[in-house]
Tab-separated table of C-alpha atoms and ligand atoms in Angstrom:
chain	number	residue	atom	x	y	z
Q	4	MET	CA	155.673	196.196	95.549
Q	5	LEU	CA	155.344	198.354	92.823
Q	6	VAL	CA	157.736	200.459	91.042
Q	7	ILE	CA	156.397	202.659	87.932
Q	8	LEU	CA	158.733	204.262	85.287
Q	9	ASP	CA	158.819	206.831	82.718
Q	10	PRO	CA	157.875	204.871	79.801
Q	11	HIS	CA	160.761	206.503	77.842
Q	12	VAL	CA	163.145	205.527	80.192
Q	13	SER	CA	166.180	204.565	78.414
Q	14	PRO	CA	167.794	201.253	77.913
Q	15	ALA	CA	170.534	202.296	79.717
Q	16	HIS	CA	168.608	203.694	82.650
Q	17	ARG	CA	166.133	200.239	82.960
Q	18	SER	CA	169.115	198.079	82.898
Q	19	ALA	CA	170.601	199.457	85.907
Q	20	ILE	CA	166.934	199.589	87.273
Q	21	ASP	CA	166.573	196.107	86.382
Q	22	GLU	CA	170.005	194.675	87.758
Q	23	ALA	CA	169.234	196.726	91.065
Q	24	ILE	CA	166.137	194.762	91.761
Q	25	ARG	CA	167.727	191.251	90.632
Q	26	GLY	CA	170.465	191.806	92.581
Q	27	ALA	CA	167.939	191.957	95.824
Q	28	GLY	CA	166.626	188.407	94.916
Q	29	CYS	CA	163.394	190.225	93.568
Q	30	THR	CA	161.671	189.109	90.709
Q	31	ILE	CA	160.048	191.568	87.870
Q	32	ALA	CA	156.935	191.259	85.726
Q	33	GLU	CA	156.430	193.935	83.828
Q	34	THR	CA	152.595	195.251	82.377
Q	35	PRO	CA	151.266	198.473	80.960
Q	36	SER	CA	149.343	201.317	82.750
Q	37	ARG	CA	147.714	204.177	82.579
Q	38	ARG	CA	150.416	205.540	85.067
Q	39	GLY	CA	153.154	204.942	82.841
Q	40	LEU	CA	155.588	201.654	82.773
Q	41	LEU	CA	154.867	199.095	85.687
Q	42	LEU	CA	157.254	196.676	87.375
Q	43	VAL	CA	155.242	194.707	89.823
Q	44	ILE	CA	158.002	193.578	92.264
Q	45	ASP	CA	157.934	189.988	94.289
Q	46	GLY	CA	160.393	188.595	96.371
Q	47	ASP	CA	162.735	189.817	99.106
Q	48	LEU	CA	161.450	193.031	99.127
Q	49	ASP	CA	163.131	194.134	103.400
Q	50	ARG	CA	166.415	193.382	100.953
Q	51	LEU	CA	165.028	195.879	97.962
Q	52	ARG	CA	164.067	198.589	100.482
Q	53	GLN	CA	168.106	198.882	101.670
Q	54	ILE	CA	168.489	200.303	97.541
Q	55	PRO	CA	167.367	203.625	96.857
Q	56	LEU	CA	165.384	202.844	94.036
Q	57	GLY	CA	163.867	206.022	93.656
Q	58	VAL	CA	166.403	208.458	92.996
Q	59	PHE	CA	167.471	205.854	89.924
Q	60	PRO	CA	166.494	207.782	86.677
Q	61	GLY	CA	163.285	206.790	84.807
Q	62	VAL	CA	161.865	205.598	88.423
Q	63	ARG	CA	158.234	207.759	88.553
Q	64	LYS	CA	156.983	205.898	91.936
Q	65	ILE	CA	157.407	203.139	94.187
Q	66	VAL	CA	154.345	201.881	96.224
Q	67	SER	CA	154.709	199.887	99.037
Q	68	LEU	CA	151.986	197.129	98.739
Q	69	SER	CA	150.849	195.513	101.648
Q	70	LYS	CA	148.724	193.537	99.738
Q	71	PRO	CA	149.618	190.690	97.553
Q	72	TYR	CA	146.855	191.560	94.701
Q	73	ALA	CA	148.870	194.626	93.673
Q	74	LEU	CA	147.135	196.004	90.223
Q	75	SER	CA	143.326	195.545	91.877
Q	76	SER	CA	143.722	196.889	95.143
Q	77	TRP	CA	143.356	200.216	96.063
Q	78	GLU	CA	146.987	201.064	96.372
Q	79	HIS	CA	147.483	201.035	93.346
Q	80	GLN	CA	144.642	203.490	92.298
Q	81	ALA	CA	142.761	205.636	94.109
Q	82	GLU	CA	139.612	205.950	91.293
Q	83	PRO	CA	137.053	202.931	90.959
Q	84	THR	CA	137.137	201.390	87.657
Q	85	VAL	CA	134.523	201.997	85.113
Q	86	VAL	CA	134.195	199.194	82.263
Q	87	ASN	CA	132.844	200.527	79.344
Q	88	VAL	CA	130.902	197.068	77.681
Q	89	GLY	CA	129.717	198.258	74.603
Q	90	THR	CA	127.004	201.573	75.401
Q	91	THR	CA	127.164	200.372	79.072
Q	92	ARG	CA	129.124	201.504	81.637
Q	93	ILE	CA	129.588	199.268	84.846
Q	94	GLY	CA	131.383	200.710	88.473
Q	95	GLY	CA	131.413	203.939	89.959
Q	96	GLY	CA	128.094	204.369	90.174
Q	97	HIS	CA	127.034	203.007	86.603
Q	98	PHE	CA	124.838	199.491	87.511
Q	99	ALA	CA	124.862	197.054	85.478
Q	100	ILE	CA	121.703	194.491	84.661
Q	101	ILE	CA	122.699	191.957	82.983
Q	102	GLY	CA	119.761	189.483	81.525
Q	103	GLY	CA	119.198	186.561	79.590
Q	104	PRO	CA	118.777	182.793	79.261
Q	105	CYS	CA	121.849	180.285	80.627
Q	106	ALA	CA	122.349	179.178	77.423
Q	107	VAL	CA	121.722	179.938	73.567
Q	108	GLU	CA	118.929	177.830	72.098
Q	109	SER	CA	117.641	179.471	68.954
Q	110	ARG	CA	117.575	182.601	67.331
Q	111	SER	CA	114.000	183.107	67.412
Q	112	GLY	CA	113.897	182.253	71.430
Q	113	LEU	CA	116.708	184.490	72.236
Q	114	LEU	CA	115.168	187.310	70.111
Q	115	GLU	CA	111.878	186.640	72.819
Q	116	ILE	CA	114.389	186.779	75.947
Q	117	ALA	CA	116.467	190.066	74.692
Q	118	ARG	CA	113.361	192.159	73.581
Q	119	ALA	CA	111.828	191.392	76.923
Q	120	VAL	CA	114.663	191.725	79.165
Q	121	LYS	CA	115.774	194.814	77.138
Q	122	GLU	CA	111.905	196.122	78.050
Q	123	GLY	CA	112.248	195.578	81.495
Q	124	GLY	CA	115.413	197.267	82.220
Q	125	ALA	CA	118.586	195.379	80.994
Q	126	ASN	CA	121.561	197.153	79.875
Q	127	LEU	CA	123.328	193.919	78.707
Q	128	LEU	CA	122.121	190.770	77.397
Q	129	ARG	CA	123.982	187.152	78.538
Q	130	GLY	CA	123.613	183.914	76.620
Q	131	GLY	CA	126.075	181.033	77.132
Q	132	ALA	CA	127.447	179.438	73.771
Q	133	TYR	CA	130.236	177.478	75.137
Q	134	LYS	CA	128.759	175.577	78.659
Q	135	PRO	CA	130.630	174.278	81.030
Q	136	ARG	CA	128.445	171.359	82.392
Q	137	THR	CA	128.791	169.392	85.776
Q	138	SER	CA	127.572	165.882	83.423
Q	139	PRO	CA	129.211	165.158	79.930
Q	140	TYR	CA	125.409	164.314	79.028
Q	141	SER	CA	123.893	167.612	79.597
Q	142	PHE	CA	123.442	170.247	76.686
Q	143	ARG	CA	126.794	171.871	76.316
Q	144	GLY	CA	126.046	174.879	74.546
Q	145	LEU	CA	125.742	175.857	70.346
Q	146	GLY	CA	129.630	176.778	70.263
Q	147	LEU	CA	129.967	178.904	67.570
Q	148	GLU	CA	126.880	179.137	66.199
Q	149	GLY	CA	125.188	180.436	69.223
Q	150	LEU	CA	128.117	183.127	69.177
Q	151	LEU	CA	126.489	184.526	66.215
Q	152	ILE	CA	123.124	184.128	66.898
Q	153	LEU	CA	124.035	186.527	70.694
Q	154	ARG	CA	125.898	188.456	68.381
Q	155	ASP	CA	123.263	189.157	66.184
Q	156	VAL	CA	120.571	188.853	68.331
Q	157	GLY	CA	122.198	191.869	70.828
Q	158	GLN	CA	122.684	194.011	67.163
Q	159	GLN	CA	119.060	193.467	66.519
Q	160	THR	CA	118.062	194.953	69.967
Q	161	GLY	CA	120.956	197.368	71.242
Q	162	LEU	CA	122.000	195.664	73.522
Q	163	PRO	CA	125.856	194.714	74.257
Q	164	VAL	CA	126.606	191.027	74.814
Q	165	VAL	CA	128.622	188.936	77.586
Q	166	SER	CA	129.295	185.013	76.501
Q	167	GLU	CA	131.170	182.568	78.475
Q	168	ILE	CA	134.732	181.329	77.540
Q	169	THR	CA	135.992	178.157	78.535
Q	170	ASP	CA	139.059	177.645	76.301
Q	171	PRO	CA	141.773	179.974	74.860
Q	172	ARG	CA	141.468	178.249	72.128
Q	173	HIS	CA	138.105	180.186	71.335
Q	174	ILE	CA	139.177	183.437	71.946
Q	175	GLU	CA	139.482	185.063	68.206
Q	176	ALA	CA	135.408	183.619	67.980
Q	177	CYS	CA	134.607	185.004	71.599
Q	178	ILE	CA	136.484	188.694	70.777
Q	179	SER	CA	135.134	189.063	67.367
Q	180	ASN	CA	131.672	188.384	68.466
Q	181	VAL	CA	130.306	189.294	72.006
Q	182	ASP	CA	131.707	192.558	74.163
Q	183	MET	CA	132.307	191.071	77.612
Q	184	LEU	CA	133.916	188.025	78.178
Q	185	GLN	CA	132.743	185.739	81.240
Q	186	ILE	CA	134.889	183.587	83.073
Q	187	GLY	CA	132.811	181.266	84.915
Q	188	THR	CA	133.381	179.818	88.102
Q	189	ARG	CA	134.971	176.143	87.026
Q	190	ASN	CA	137.614	178.333	85.244
Q	191	MET	CA	138.956	180.984	87.605
Q	192	SER	CA	141.982	179.546	88.209
Q	193	ASN	CA	142.461	178.580	84.705
Q	194	PHE	CA	145.193	180.552	84.664
Q	195	ASP	CA	146.013	179.977	80.970
Q	196	LEU	CA	142.482	181.186	80.084
Q	197	LEU	CA	142.964	184.082	82.737
Q	198	VAL	CA	146.197	185.036	80.279
Q	199	GLU	CA	144.654	184.361	77.451
Q	200	VAL	CA	142.072	187.331	78.191
Q	201	GLY	CA	144.000	189.451	79.601
Q	202	LYS	CA	145.970	189.591	76.419
Q	203	SER	CA	142.640	190.342	74.594
Q	204	GLY	CA	142.104	193.799	76.217
Q	205	HIS	CA	138.480	192.506	75.974
Q	206	PRO	CA	136.138	193.635	79.180
Q	207	VAL	CA	136.127	190.233	81.111
Q	208	LEU	CA	133.506	188.897	83.956
Q	209	LEU	CA	135.654	187.463	86.242
Q	210	LYS	CA	132.724	185.074	88.524
Q	211	ARG	CA	134.160	183.733	91.649
Q	212	GLY	CA	135.259	180.529	92.344
Q	213	ARG	CA	132.905	177.906	94.249
Q	214	SER	CA	135.887	177.446	96.561
Q	215	ALA	CA	137.738	180.362	96.306
Q	216	THR	CA	138.643	183.341	99.124
Q	217	ILE	CA	138.602	186.632	98.080
Q	218	ALA	CA	142.577	186.607	98.256
Q	219	ASP	CA	141.955	183.381	95.391
Q	220	TRP	CA	139.618	185.918	93.147
Q	221	LEU	CA	141.658	188.867	93.397
Q	222	LEU	CA	144.496	187.387	92.618
Q	223	ALA	CA	142.734	185.938	89.578
Q	224	ALA	CA	141.861	189.234	88.482
Q	225	GLU	CA	145.439	190.038	89.291
Q	226	TYR	CA	146.408	187.475	86.038
Q	227	ILE	CA	143.681	189.225	83.351
Q	228	LEU	CA	145.473	192.940	85.097
Q	229	ALA	CA	148.721	192.349	85.070
Q	230	GLN	CA	149.101	191.985	81.010
Q	231	GLY	CA	147.527	195.308	80.774
Q	232	ASN	CA	143.884	194.815	80.741
Q	233	PRO	CA	142.429	197.245	82.992
Q	234	ASN	CA	138.325	196.174	82.012
Q	235	VAL	CA	137.591	193.475	84.887
Q	236	VAL	CA	134.213	193.116	86.894
Q	237	LEU	CA	134.219	190.667	89.667
Q	238	CYS	CA	130.818	188.246	89.492
Q	239	GLU	CA	130.318	186.884	92.958
Q	240	ARG	CA	128.217	184.007	92.361
Q	241	GLY	CA	127.664	182.287	95.334
Q	242	ILE	CA	130.208	179.762	97.208
Q	243	ARG	CA	129.789	175.917	97.675
Q	244	GLY	CA	127.841	176.259	101.197
Q	245	PHE	CA	126.772	172.892	103.298
Q	246	ASP	CA	123.284	173.281	102.505
Q	247	PRO	CA	122.268	171.081	99.463
Q	248	LEU	CA	118.520	173.090	100.018
Q	249	LEU	CA	120.236	175.525	97.780
Q	250	ARG	CA	122.711	175.600	94.824
Q	251	ASN	CA	125.099	177.493	96.645
Q	252	THR	CA	125.695	180.518	99.375
Q	253	LEU	CA	125.619	183.732	98.179
Q	254	ASP	CA	128.533	185.362	99.916
Q	255	LEU	CA	127.035	189.074	100.589
Q	256	ALA	CA	129.864	190.385	102.930
Q	257	ALA	CA	132.137	189.784	99.637
Q	258	ILE	CA	130.337	192.718	98.332
Q	259	PRO	CA	131.907	195.435	100.427
Q	260	ALA	CA	134.843	193.147	101.415
Q	261	ILE	CA	135.983	193.631	97.550
Q	262	ARG	CA	134.619	197.110	97.473
Q	263	GLY	CA	136.728	197.580	100.523
Q	264	LEU	CA	139.757	195.877	98.954
Q	265	SER	CA	139.863	196.643	95.205
Q	266	HIS	CA	138.885	199.463	92.873
Q	267	LEU	CA	137.560	196.602	90.175
Q	268	PRO	CA	133.636	196.848	90.054
Q	269	VAL	CA	131.119	193.784	91.491
Q	270	ILE	CA	128.284	192.775	90.537
Q	271	ALA	CA	126.446	189.625	91.633
Q	272	ASP	CA	124.890	186.660	90.229
Q	273	PRO	CA	121.733	185.239	91.971
Q	274	SER	CA	120.644	183.292	89.704
Q	275	HIS	CA	123.693	180.448	90.271
Q	276	ALA	CA	123.637	181.351	93.825
Q	277	THR	CA	120.325	179.932	94.720
Q	278	GLY	CA	119.309	177.974	91.369
Q	279	ARG	CA	115.704	178.877	92.462
Q	280	ALA	CA	114.060	181.487	90.385
Q	281	ALA	CA	111.576	182.152	93.815
Q	282	TYR	CA	115.319	183.394	95.433
Q	283	VAL	CA	116.440	185.409	92.720
Q	284	ALA	CA	114.506	188.576	93.361
Q	285	PRO	CA	115.266	189.038	97.366
Q	286	LEU	CA	118.743	187.847	96.701
Q	287	ALA	CA	119.054	190.704	93.992
Q	288	ARG	CA	117.617	193.882	96.128
Q	289	ALA	CA	120.569	192.354	98.820
Q	290	ALA	CA	123.021	192.623	96.623
Q	291	CYS	CA	122.355	195.976	95.517
Q	292	ALA	CA	121.534	197.000	98.851
Q	293	ALA	CA	125.195	195.856	99.520
Q	294	GLY	CA	126.363	197.936	97.229
Q	295	SER	CA	127.032	196.182	94.091
Q	296	ASP	CA	127.865	197.669	91.076
Q	297	GLY	CA	125.278	195.308	89.151
Q	298	VAL	CA	123.583	192.049	89.443
Q	299	MET	CA	123.196	189.414	86.205
Q	300	ILE	CA	120.209	187.300	86.547
Q	301	GLU	CA	119.095	184.507	84.312
Q	302	VAL	CA	116.035	185.043	82.325
Q	303	HIS	CA	113.537	182.781	80.162
Q	304	SER	CA	110.514	183.406	78.527
Q	305	HIS	CA	109.390	179.460	78.868
Q	306	PRO	CA	111.815	178.242	81.603
Q	307	GLU	CA	109.709	175.012	81.503
Q	308	ARG	CA	111.852	174.529	77.702
Q	309	ALA	CA	114.897	176.042	79.353
Q	310	GLN	CA	117.329	173.517	78.546
Q	311	SER	CA	119.861	174.287	81.385
Q	312	ASP	CA	119.182	175.930	84.539
Q	313	ALA	CA	115.366	176.112	83.665
Q	314	GLU	CA	114.693	175.938	87.969
Q	315	GLN	CA	116.227	179.144	88.426
Q	316	ALA	CA	115.401	181.466	85.444
Q	317	MET	CA	113.007	184.263	86.206
Q	318	ARG	CA	110.006	184.991	83.397
Q	319	PRO	CA	109.838	188.235	81.770
Q	320	ALA	CA	107.488	190.051	83.891
Q	321	GLU	CA	109.247	189.308	87.505
Q	322	PHE	CA	112.429	190.411	85.909
Q	323	ARG	CA	110.538	193.681	85.241
Q	324	ASP	CA	109.363	193.628	88.726
Q	325	LEU	CA	112.632	193.125	90.022
Q	326	CYS	CA	113.936	195.687	87.533
Q	327	GLU	CA	111.642	198.178	89.290
Q	328	ASP	CA	112.754	197.630	92.621
Q	329	LEU	CA	116.517	197.996	91.885
Q	330	ARG	CA	115.951	201.355	89.812
Q	331	LEU	CA	113.826	202.145	93.429
Q	332	LEU	CA	116.798	200.658	95.321
Q	333	LEU	CA	119.530	202.812	93.734
Q	334	GLN	CA	117.880	206.063	94.380
Q	335	VAL	CA	117.657	205.303	98.219
Q	336	ARG	CA	121.442	204.253	97.738
Q	337	GLY	CA	122.820	206.797	96.088
Q	338	GLY	CA	126.438	206.721	95.092
Q	339	VAL	CA	128.625	203.276	95.596
Q	340	THR	CA	131.175	204.594	98.085
Q	341	ARG	CA	134.458	203.044	99.078
Q	342	SER	CA	134.087	201.374	102.600
Y	404	PEP	C1	126.610	180.832	83.806
Y	404	PEP	O1	126.541	182.143	84.247
Y	404	PEP	O2	125.504	180.326	83.142
Y	404	PEP	C2	127.216	179.864	84.146
Y	404	PEP	C3	127.807	178.374	84.129
Y	404	PEP	O3	127.849	180.294	86.087
Y	404	PEP	P1	128.763	179.818	86.892
Y	404	PEP	O4	130.029	180.032	86.329
Y	404	PEP	O5	128.678	180.991	87.676
Y	404	PEP	O6	128.439	178.525	87.073
Y	405	MN	MN1	123.539	179.042	84.027
């Protein structure tokens, strides 16, 4: 249940409200919101419903929720969320094309790729500086140096930048150098990290955990939203399937499913979903046709030299063709509507 309070509620009225809620065996989590001061209530809601909370001075509105993900659901907000990332908007009909290498490898290499993806049609540049790798012996990114290169190349090309954060201790370095923080699949359930990016207020790209249900994923988003950070974009990047031929299985149905459940924008990452460059374009087109608010695509000017995820990197010319297809598809698809 959500209880929306007048932000200027007096301390005495506020105590009366808290006492009534706690007295009914419920817990209160407080978060600032555009609509006032928001209390997310959990616990014995049937008992709480016996109390006429709506007549307490200072209570503006009570929203009964049928879903545990209170803040991301349409029951909380009727308009689609639009997230501003630098000059790029995502959601509510604004389509993001995020292009760039898996990892920042060098200044000159990133600049070459950034110029190519911008010319191709990207409106955001990606590049990992802190790379969570399955093997500790793989290239794990340039760290802070990578972030600084990304920031400079973003400024040089006029593209806002997104990069993964893997550790709450990197929050200052990340928010001062990138426009959007990515939470990768391995960290979707790193709740301390989610709280930290929530507190930052910075735009967040929240990837779906490899074996997370849609409800798990929305609850992870809830951790960020509950800190008063509404700037969350969800990213379907494939879930673990049983077939070893492809890296993952892109859950296309998750796109309309999220649309039905949540006002948050949802994009797709067909690069990590398939692991093969040849399959990226068809799935990016499919995700767009399914109503996604964007795509994230790994691009490298020399995939044969890439230090991570070489097999799934598109070449700039392929990326440009894909962007053209997406433009045409977007014309056919029209606005994104709630299903
Ligand atoms: C990435 O975007 O480079 C990445 C590591 O993604 P994921 O967390 O989806 O594997
Ligand atoms: Mn990658």
